[in-house]
Amino acid sequence: MPLQVLSRISRLARHLDLARKRAFADQGIEAWEFDVLSALRRSGEPYQLTPGELLRQTLVASGTMTNRLDRLAQRGLVTRQASATDRRAVIVTLTAAGRALADQALGALLEGERALLAALPTPDQAKLAAYLKALLVDFES
């Protein structure tokens, strides 16, 4: 039974990955860009985090995050400024363009994910979500 369940989860993960790539490509962004933009968006107004907070939320190395922030800043999607309270700290802020792009990409992502789950009635989707959550508890604690 484990092979049947986990092989199917693995195959579904591949389909989900492809659907996400398509949704993001349609918006002109890559998955890593969405990860950073959505982390800032989730932080709420004024949509600011430190690079360290972004590292923890996106699970990437410091040098990788610096490169990503450079690229997002060049596109006008984020800004970086010195913290008003700590001269050594930097604050990353989501711009209006970054927020609009994050919102558009999220809409496209949700549309694609709904299509992936369309074969299951809503009550079964809720059950599946609960089962998967129970499986993840051991991995994420």
XYZ file of C-alpha atoms in Angstrom:
141
model
C 0.000 0.000 0.000
C 2.758 2.571 0.726
C 4.090 2.241 -2.806
C 0.645 2.814 -4.309
C -0.046 5.884 -2.176
C 3.375 7.516 -2.348
C 3.899 6.823 -6.055
C 0.616 8.557 -6.775
C 1.561 11.490 -4.576
C 4.864 11.732 -6.435
C 3.120 11.684 -9.826
C 0.616 14.305 -8.662
C 3.499 16.465 -7.434
C 4.997 16.351 -10.927
C 1.685 17.432 -12.483
C 1.376 20.217 -9.908
C 4.914 21.397 -10.629
C 4.199 21.565 -14.366
C 0.902 23.405 -13.807
C 2.640 25.928 -11.556
C 5.382 26.532 -14.105
C 2.755 27.151 -16.801
C 0.764 29.516 -14.577
C 3.866 31.507 -13.660
C 5.222 31.534 -17.227
C 1.911 32.991 -18.392
C 2.539 35.853 -15.931
C 6.159 36.295 -17.033
C 7.716 35.104 -13.777
C 9.504 32.074 -12.425
C 8.547 30.045 -9.362
C 11.344 31.548 -7.255
C 10.105 35.043 -8.060
C 6.609 34.102 -6.957
C 8.020 32.633 -3.730
C 9.677 35.923 -2.768
C 6.837 38.166 -3.938
C 4.185 36.064 -2.219
C 6.174 35.962 1.046
C 6.197 39.755 1.022
C 2.514 39.863 0.065
C 1.567 37.506 2.917
C 3.389 39.724 5.406
C 0.582 42.289 5.096
C 0.860 46.038 4.838
C 3.361 47.593 4.438
C 4.582 44.382 2.707
C 8.063 44.481 4.190
C 10.453 41.818 5.443
C 14.154 41.627 6.139
C 16.297 39.426 3.905
C 16.688 37.056 6.884
C 12.928 36.687 7.205
C 12.704 36.007 3.476
C 15.446 33.371 3.817
C 13.453 31.547 6.484
C 10.239 31.677 4.468
C 11.708 30.604 1.131
C 14.375 28.203 2.424
C 17.259 29.421 0.272
C 20.860 30.372 1.055
C 21.892 33.952 1.763
C 23.809 34.411 -1.502
C 20.874 33.044 -3.456
C 18.507 35.487 -1.769
C 20.817 38.421 -2.500
C 20.864 37.469 -6.183
C 17.091 37.091 -6.237
C 16.502 40.441 -4.566
C 18.888 42.110 -7.012
C 16.924 40.706 -9.941
C 13.535 41.622 -8.475
C 14.736 45.150 -7.680
C 15.996 45.563 -11.261
C 12.491 44.695 -12.470
C 10.946 47.233 -10.090
C 9.091 44.571 -8.101
C 10.820 45.228 -4.764
C 12.869 47.968 -3.171
C 15.558 47.734 -0.518
C 16.329 50.418 2.013
C 18.175 50.732 5.288
C 16.095 50.141 8.373
C 15.078 53.284 10.246
C 15.748 51.550 13.574
C 18.907 49.539 12.783
C 21.468 50.978 10.369
C 22.905 47.499 9.737
C 19.544 46.038 8.681
C 17.909 46.198 5.274
C 14.174 46.219 4.658
C 12.766 44.700 1.464
C 9.465 46.228 0.356
C 7.044 44.958 -2.241
C 6.276 47.660 -4.813
C 2.821 48.266 -6.276
C 3.971 46.504 -9.460
C 5.262 43.579 -7.400
C 1.996 43.326 -5.507
C -0.048 43.389 -8.726
C 2.148 40.683 -10.259
C 1.956 38.515 -7.118
C -1.834 38.821 -7.100
C -2.110 37.983 -10.826
C 0.204 34.995 -10.468
C -1.730 33.723 -7.450
C -4.981 33.927 -9.403
C -3.478 31.972 -12.291
C -1.997 29.428 -9.883
C -5.311 28.865 -8.094
C -7.126 28.442 -11.392
C -4.680 25.740 -12.447
C -4.818 24.007 -9.078
C -8.620 23.990 -9.099
C -8.465 22.283 -12.494
C -6.145 19.601 -11.081
C -8.630 18.852 -8.306
C -11.793 19.113 -10.419
C -12.210 15.331 -10.633
C -12.843 15.189 -6.864
C -16.042 16.503 -5.302
C -15.470 19.281 -2.761
C -16.122 17.042 0.296
C -13.506 14.574 -0.968
C -11.042 17.428 -1.515
C -11.526 18.415 2.130
C -10.929 14.819 3.266
C -7.819 14.542 1.108
C -6.484 17.824 2.510
C -7.020 16.523 6.049
C -5.280 13.213 5.292
C -2.298 14.924 3.693
C -2.061 17.343 6.606
C -1.945 14.388 9.004
C 0.881 12.822 6.965
C 2.871 16.067 6.939
C 2.763 16.594 10.707
C 5.700 14.239 11.352
C 7.791 15.753 8.561
C 7.222 19.370 9.515
C 7.460 19.204 13.310
